[in-house]
Amino acid sequence: MGTPKYPEVGDLFIDASDIKVTDITPEQIQKLTKLRDGFEAAVKNLLGLKPEDADRAGLNEKDKERLAAAFARDQRIGELLPASQKLTELLHETRQTTRHEIATILAENAAQAKRRADRVQNGAEVLGPVAPLMDYQYGPANKAAATKEKAKEPKQEV
């Protein structure tokens, strides 16, 4: 188990507060320059140049500093991403199983209310308070049945 600053895959706490995150649109993403595999070697080469070699090539020292900061940020994001992706996966799967539980409870309660309404004289009084539940649970089936009945009707020509 890692720490929030240095999480391991499966940890439920991730602290990325040291990273200034960016939110951009898909259109903006398409316009960004993409790195190819092997860029790390080029970065390390540039960062490892002796000052005299950088001067001889006309390279700017401030670019080297910006590159070092950007590369460190990229490496830090790389440390966080696996744990973050797993946490997102876990949250999604937990939501799916929770929604399954909700759907099961709704179905069981709708069926119980329907059975009770079928057995008593005042069935409308039983179903009235749970009308939104019944509409949710049986609405698609009722709509499908109505569509099926409508399809059976002979077509009238205009």
XYZ file of C-alpha atoms in Angstrom, residues 17-112:
96
model
C -2.280 18.455 -5.519
C 1.328 19.057 -6.591
C 0.309 19.020 -10.253
C -1.338 21.965 -11.951
C -3.918 20.118 -14.040
C -5.288 21.301 -17.371
C -8.798 20.834 -18.720
C -9.065 21.186 -22.485
C -11.616 20.256 -25.117
C -11.295 17.329 -27.552
C -10.812 19.869 -30.339
C -7.872 21.382 -28.481
C -6.403 17.932 -27.853
C -6.437 17.216 -31.595
C -4.275 20.279 -32.204
C -1.566 19.298 -29.711
C 1.796 17.997 -30.881
C 2.201 14.330 -29.956
C 5.369 12.700 -28.651
C 6.641 9.479 -30.174
C 8.128 6.525 -28.365
C 11.725 7.155 -27.448
C 11.339 10.820 -26.569
C 12.864 10.152 -23.139
C 16.287 9.562 -24.702
C 16.089 12.869 -26.546
C 15.055 14.693 -23.365
C 17.844 13.108 -21.328
C 20.330 13.956 -24.076
C 19.329 17.606 -24.082
C 19.232 17.852 -20.288
C 22.617 16.139 -19.984
C 24.466 18.427 -22.382
C 27.509 20.200 -21.034
C 27.037 23.974 -20.998
C 29.756 24.442 -23.605
C 28.074 21.924 -25.943
C 24.712 23.690 -25.489
C 26.361 27.071 -26.194
C 28.091 25.729 -29.296
C 24.712 24.434 -30.590
C 23.027 27.764 -29.780
C 20.612 26.176 -27.310
C 18.812 28.355 -24.795
C 19.413 27.578 -21.113
C 15.855 28.675 -20.251
C 14.496 26.067 -22.698
C 16.560 23.469 -20.886
C 15.030 24.565 -17.551
C 11.493 24.486 -18.997
C 12.169 21.039 -20.469
C 13.442 19.737 -17.123
C 10.316 21.009 -15.351
C 7.953 19.629 -18.015
C 9.715 16.250 -18.041
C 9.573 16.026 -14.237
C 5.854 16.850 -14.389
C 5.345 14.165 -17.058
C 7.186 11.608 -14.924
C 5.089 12.532 -11.875
C 1.865 12.156 -13.854
C 3.165 8.788 -15.035
C 3.494 7.722 -11.386
C -0.094 8.718 -10.618
C -1.886 7.491 -13.743
C -1.929 3.717 -13.088
C -3.408 4.172 -9.610
C -5.801 6.819 -10.909
C -6.975 4.633 -13.778
C -7.519 1.695 -11.423
C -9.421 3.926 -9.004
C -11.620 5.136 -11.878
C -12.217 1.512 -12.911
C -13.070 0.549 -9.324
C -15.464 3.476 -8.976
C -17.168 2.598 -12.270
C -17.550 -1.069 -11.329
C -18.761 -0.161 -7.843
C -21.333 2.170 -9.374
C -22.480 -0.615 -11.706
C -22.920 -3.097 -8.849
C -24.631 -0.446 -6.708
C -27.030 0.349 -9.549
C -27.682 -3.382 -9.957
C -28.605 -3.499 -6.276
C -30.895 -0.467 -6.712
C -32.553 -2.023 -9.782
C -33.118 -5.305 -7.932
C -34.693 -3.553 -4.951
C -36.923 -1.466 -7.240
C -38.037 -4.577 -9.151
C -38.748 -6.529 -5.970
C -40.760 -3.688 -4.464
C -42.722 -3.028 -7.660
C -43.580 -6.719 -7.923
C -44.627 -6.815 -4.253
